[in-house]
Amino acid sequence: MPGTLLTGIEARSVRTARFTANVLERPLPETGTTGEAVATVVFVHGNVSSSLFWQPLMLALPDAVRAIAVDLRGFGDSETLPVDATRGVRDFSDDVAAVLDELGTGAVHLVGWSMGGGVVMQLLLDRPDLVRSLTLVSTVSPYGFGGTAADGSLLNADASGSGGGGANPDFVARLAAGDTGEEAPTSPRAVYRAAYVAPGFTTEYEDLWVESMLSTVTGDDNYPGDATATAEWPGFAPGPRGVLNTMAPTYFDTSGIVGLPAKPPILWIHGALDAIVNDASFFDLNQLGAAGIVPGWPGEDVAPPQPMLAQIRTVLDRYAAAGGESREVVFEDCGHSPHIEKPTEFLAELLALIS
């Protein structure tokens, strides 16, 4: 871990009743300790990544802001435990809550990226006492990933085409093998360049981001998870175990934030060139079928691509109409990672929310 930490970031283990978490923190500069902070921001990473991705942003925050990033179970340097997908992302959100309880943070500003957006929405549902605001960064839809119509309803009862069966097996194998190369299109580095950031984006931290991706624990209990057979196209449905199944719409639905009695402000930030979360995502099996990449697609009436952005926007509009505060920010020339692609602009939006 020391070789992956930027100067000014410290790592420690936080033991809770649920698991032992690796936590990164930027100590308050004026004291060299956590001291007294005017605000605490807690960062939650996405799938196939870790808290390492948050370090430059943590360092850029004003001195009086306490910055904490938590590695989810099976990622980074946190303990590896099985993920029960039948709870949606609650294994993850309950873990984060346990860390915050152990640290005694009280209510914090939560920032969740991609799958981490789903984690912080779920935490808001289950532990609203811990939430001052939510920043959703290229978030998963409140209706999960794949298998739903525009209104969030299931396309079929078993949500075929979503969950663990949708992962590329060669990518999973290369993660497990620690592949740092760039020749194969399924290598973690190639996937980072093609899907995590906009075309042509470069950074001095690319090796660090690849190292972060390679910290992902693979297998049926972790990434990507298992699958079940179905007669519905494309022949697989979510299983009960592992990371991708936590976001299957049979288990995951955070649209209930609309009905919460207390509604903290929500900021939704995403890139216009996001390859993963959009209304025609090539990570969606139905979109791959519509494009002729996966054969046998039964057609738009049976298996339409998931309109992810439209779903997110509709739920957040309902949240605002029900008395909450919600704002959408789109960065042009930006992919799935606004916090690393547009750090100055991202920081300004985050500070405007938490100040």
XYZ file of C-alpha atoms in Angstrom:
355
model
C 0.000 0.000 0.000
C 2.696 2.660 0.793
C 3.822 2.748 -2.859
C 0.290 3.528 -3.995
C -0.330 6.423 -1.604
C 0.196 9.997 -2.689
C 2.076 12.314 -0.355
C -0.388 13.668 2.207
C -2.647 10.600 2.246
C -2.556 8.085 5.083
C -4.054 4.582 5.262
C -5.292 2.706 8.293
C -7.367 -0.329 9.144
C -10.701 0.248 10.826
C -12.087 -2.843 12.536
C -15.876 -3.002 12.807
C -18.299 -5.710 13.848
C -18.953 -6.366 10.129
C -15.478 -6.339 8.587
C -12.057 -4.707 8.680
C -11.914 -1.790 6.269
C -8.969 -0.087 4.678
C -9.570 3.646 5.003
C -7.633 6.469 3.363
C -7.590 9.847 5.023
C -6.121 13.271 4.366
C -5.192 14.569 7.856
C -5.998 18.215 8.484
C -2.792 20.023 7.481
C -2.693 22.563 10.301
C -2.407 19.907 13.022
C -1.197 16.784 11.280
C -4.171 14.946 12.836
C -7.832 14.701 12.030
C -8.503 17.564 14.485
C -11.669 19.618 14.087
C -13.193 19.788 10.632
C -15.870 22.134 9.337
C -17.139 19.291 7.140
C -16.389 15.635 6.548
C -16.530 14.197 3.031
C -16.596 10.423 2.596
C -15.764 8.947 -0.801
C -17.092 5.575 -1.996
C -15.493 4.046 -5.074
C -17.141 2.109 -7.869
C -16.822 -1.374 -9.309
C -13.369 -2.675 -10.308
C -11.572 0.144 -8.519
C -10.714 1.251 -4.987
C -10.252 4.333 -2.837
C -6.947 5.055 -4.602
C -8.900 6.826 -7.361
C -9.992 9.535 -4.899
C -6.548 10.666 -3.725
C -5.938 13.739 -5.932
C -9.394 15.086 -5.136
C -8.917 14.449 -1.407
C -5.660 16.414 -1.484
C -7.307 19.302 -3.351
C -9.991 19.889 -0.712
C -9.649 22.925 1.570
C -7.607 22.433 4.731
C -10.603 22.409 7.062
C -12.409 19.603 5.226
C -11.839 16.109 6.548
C -11.515 13.683 3.631
C -12.085 9.936 4.065
C -12.255 7.171 1.449
C -13.354 3.619 2.239
C -12.383 0.458 0.355
C -15.438 -1.764 -0.038
C -15.191 -5.455 0.861
C -13.212 -7.357 -1.753
C -11.596 -4.191 -3.135
C -8.406 -2.324 -2.317
C -6.913 -3.404 1.002
C -10.179 -4.089 2.810
C -11.079 -7.549 4.063
C -12.438 -9.967 1.492
C -15.846 -11.293 2.471
C -18.636 -12.833 0.376
C -21.148 -10.424 -1.145
C -24.789 -11.413 -0.665
C -26.399 -9.972 -3.783
C -29.911 -10.775 -2.614
C -29.521 -7.724 -0.330
C -28.768 -5.478 -3.310
C -25.786 -3.308 -2.363
C -26.611 -3.414 1.352
C -23.545 -5.480 2.217
C -21.524 -2.516 0.939
C -23.666 0.272 2.375
C -23.906 -1.419 5.764
C -20.112 -1.788 5.738
C -19.658 1.934 5.052
C -22.126 2.790 7.809
C -20.220 0.547 10.220
C -16.980 2.387 9.410
C -18.602 5.786 9.959
C -20.077 4.595 13.245
C -16.679 3.309 14.366
C -15.018 6.602 13.420
C -17.785 8.589 15.114
C -18.194 10.936 12.155
C -21.884 11.668 12.564
C -23.593 12.920 9.402
C -21.225 13.359 6.446
C -21.209 14.477 2.828
C -21.182 11.257 0.794
C -19.648 11.032 -2.677
C -20.325 7.817 -4.602
C -18.914 6.910 -8.009
C -20.706 4.509 -10.383
C -21.674 1.484 -8.248
C -20.683 3.663 -5.287
C -23.549 5.969 -6.230
C -25.910 3.086 -5.627
C -24.161 2.356 -2.330
C -24.618 5.901 -1.022
C -28.261 6.028 -2.176
C -28.873 2.806 -0.270
C -27.111 4.243 2.783
C -29.421 7.265 2.605
C -32.416 4.930 2.624
C -31.198 2.851 5.567
C -29.184 5.345 7.645
C -30.366 8.877 6.857
C -28.800 10.014 10.127
C -25.376 9.621 8.514
C -26.084 11.766 5.428
C -25.736 15.539 5.009
C -25.605 15.455 1.221
C -25.114 13.049 -1.684
C -22.888 13.580 -4.702
C -23.636 10.946 -7.322
C -20.756 10.592 -9.777
C -21.644 8.736 -12.990
C -24.006 6.764 -10.781
C -25.738 3.502 -11.509
C -29.448 4.003 -12.156
C -31.762 3.839 -9.111
C -33.238 0.794 -10.877
C -29.930 -1.038 -11.176
C -27.977 -2.064 -14.261
C -29.826 -3.774 -17.098
C -33.155 -5.505 -17.433
C -35.615 -2.638 -16.916
C -37.935 -0.426 -18.932
C -37.910 3.366 -18.731
C -40.178 3.374 -15.670
C -37.925 0.921 -13.829
C -40.215 -2.073 -14.253
C -38.643 -5.453 -15.060
C -38.605 -6.463 -18.715
C -39.136 -10.023 -17.502
C -39.399 -11.604 -14.087
C -35.822 -12.861 -13.830
C -34.125 -9.766 -15.349
C -32.287 -11.841 -17.933
C -29.106 -10.327 -19.315
C -28.205 -8.545 -16.081
C -25.889 -9.554 -13.257
C -22.768 -11.683 -13.029
C -23.193 -13.526 -16.308
C -22.584 -10.330 -18.256
C -18.901 -9.963 -17.347
C -16.276 -10.671 -19.992
C -14.484 -13.824 -18.782
C -11.158 -12.796 -20.316
C -11.272 -9.446 -18.507
C -11.982 -11.276 -15.231
C -9.076 -13.647 -15.881
C -6.727 -10.761 -16.598
C -7.792 -9.030 -13.387
C -7.055 -12.208 -11.444
C -3.674 -12.572 -13.160
C -2.630 -8.981 -12.405
C -2.264 -8.038 -16.078
C -0.802 -4.520 -16.431
C -0.310 -4.659 -20.203
C -2.158 -2.782 -22.913
C -2.065 -5.080 -25.942
C -5.269 -7.042 -25.299
C -8.555 -5.081 -25.517
C -9.735 -6.969 -22.424
C -6.751 -5.987 -20.280
C -7.590 -3.736 -17.300
C -5.479 -0.930 -18.769
C -7.259 -1.126 -22.123
C -10.656 -1.220 -20.412
C -9.694 1.806 -18.308
C -8.746 3.757 -21.427
C -11.818 2.681 -23.381
C -14.494 2.885 -20.679
C -13.370 4.768 -17.578
C -12.279 7.966 -19.323
C -13.039 9.858 -22.513
C -11.008 9.026 -25.641
C -7.574 10.633 -25.587
C -7.519 11.445 -21.878
C -4.070 11.023 -20.331
C -2.813 11.331 -16.781
C 0.354 10.744 -14.776
C -1.692 8.493 -12.496
C -2.674 5.814 -15.036
C -0.431 3.141 -13.480
C -1.985 3.888 -10.091
C -5.502 3.557 -11.487
C -4.621 0.206 -13.062
C -3.158 -0.942 -9.735
C -6.430 0.060 -8.112
C -8.431 -1.978 -10.627
C -6.195 -5.001 -10.036
C -7.046 -4.957 -6.318
C -10.479 -6.375 -7.228
C -11.031 -9.848 -5.776
C -12.489 -12.186 -8.381
C -14.816 -15.162 -8.014
C -18.469 -16.077 -7.597
C -18.650 -14.470 -4.144
C -17.009 -11.235 -5.285
C -16.423 -9.927 -8.824
C -18.272 -10.629 -11.021
C -20.523 -13.057 -9.152
C -22.513 -16.061 -10.320
C -25.366 -16.483 -12.787
C -28.429 -18.652 -13.285
C -29.837 -20.144 -16.475
C -33.042 -18.856 -18.030
C -35.122 -19.541 -21.108
C -35.217 -15.790 -21.741
C -32.677 -14.169 -24.077
C -29.643 -14.123 -23.736
C -29.800 -17.274 -21.596
C -28.563 -16.086 -18.212
C -30.078 -14.227 -15.273
C -28.689 -12.857 -12.011
C -27.419 -15.237 -9.371
C -27.555 -14.575 -5.628
C -23.825 -13.951 -5.118
C -21.223 -11.393 -6.062
C -20.763 -7.804 -7.125
C -22.563 -7.489 -10.464
C -25.639 -9.200 -9.068
C -25.938 -6.538 -6.347
C -27.009 -4.135 -9.084
C -29.415 -6.525 -10.813
C -32.914 -5.004 -10.758
C -34.337 -8.116 -9.094
C -32.381 -7.100 -5.963
C -31.578 -3.404 -6.340
C -33.947 -0.426 -6.276
C -33.100 2.875 -4.581
C -35.935 4.899 -6.103
C -37.441 4.921 -2.615
C -35.329 7.986 -1.828
C -38.228 9.950 -3.329
C -40.409 9.072 -0.357
C -37.953 9.882 2.434
C -39.325 12.407 4.941
C -35.980 14.219 5.162
C -34.223 14.854 1.874
C -30.595 16.042 1.903
C -29.402 17.843 -1.232
C -28.250 15.675 -4.125
C -25.726 16.624 -6.797
C -25.521 14.397 -9.873
C -22.337 14.826 -11.931
C -21.605 12.868 -15.088
C -19.679 13.096 -18.330
C -21.278 13.544 -21.741
C -19.027 10.782 -23.132
C -19.644 8.190 -20.412
C -19.276 4.762 -22.049
C -20.726 2.816 -19.115
C -23.730 4.753 -17.825
C -25.776 6.205 -20.663
C -28.966 5.545 -22.584
C -27.229 3.249 -25.088
C -24.503 1.610 -22.997
C -22.411 -1.109 -24.601
C -22.145 -2.635 -21.127
C -25.885 -3.395 -21.424
C -26.519 -6.811 -23.023
C -29.684 -5.528 -24.693
C -27.718 -2.742 -26.356
C -25.136 -5.276 -27.532
C -27.970 -7.351 -28.937
C -29.521 -4.366 -30.685
C -26.138 -3.609 -32.256
C -25.809 -7.175 -33.523
C -22.816 -7.935 -31.300
C -24.671 -10.582 -29.282
C -26.736 -12.809 -31.587
C -30.386 -13.699 -31.225
C -31.664 -10.395 -29.870
C -35.477 -10.694 -29.674
C -36.112 -7.057 -30.563
C -36.999 -3.694 -29.085
C -40.391 -4.818 -27.807
C -38.881 -7.610 -25.695
C -35.372 -6.448 -24.808
C -34.906 -2.688 -25.266
C -31.665 -1.107 -24.035
C -31.955 0.453 -20.580
C -32.395 4.264 -20.669
C -30.126 4.792 -17.670
C -29.734 8.562 -17.785
C -33.458 9.071 -18.310
C -34.184 6.846 -15.310
C -31.761 8.731 -13.055
C -33.108 12.097 -14.185
C -36.726 11.064 -13.644
C -36.111 9.790 -10.099
C -34.134 12.896 -9.141
C -36.821 15.135 -10.634
C -39.388 13.307 -8.494
C -37.095 13.730 -5.480
C -37.044 17.484 -6.062
C -40.792 17.653 -6.678
C -41.345 15.888 -3.359
C -39.459 18.571 -1.470
C -35.824 17.664 -1.999
C -33.059 19.540 -3.754
C -31.387 18.023 -6.794
C -29.025 19.389 -9.405
C -27.550 17.795 -12.528
C -24.144 18.807 -13.893
C -22.820 17.441 -17.194
C -19.172 17.868 -18.184
C -18.497 17.883 -21.908
C -15.459 15.984 -23.241
C -15.620 13.761 -20.156
C -16.182 10.053 -19.675
C -17.116 7.903 -16.693
C -14.686 9.532 -14.231
C -15.383 13.281 -13.837
C -13.397 13.467 -10.593
C -10.164 12.515 -12.386
C -10.908 13.920 -15.846
C -12.227 17.330 -14.748
C -10.782 17.721 -11.225
C -10.947 21.518 -11.019
C -14.522 21.727 -12.230
C -15.546 18.765 -10.092
C -14.013 20.282 -6.963
C -15.843 23.552 -7.545
C -19.205 21.770 -7.802
C -18.538 19.673 -4.699
C -17.479 22.687 -2.635
C -20.561 24.617 -3.725
C -22.668 21.753 -2.365
C -20.946 21.241 0.986
C -20.158 24.880 1.855
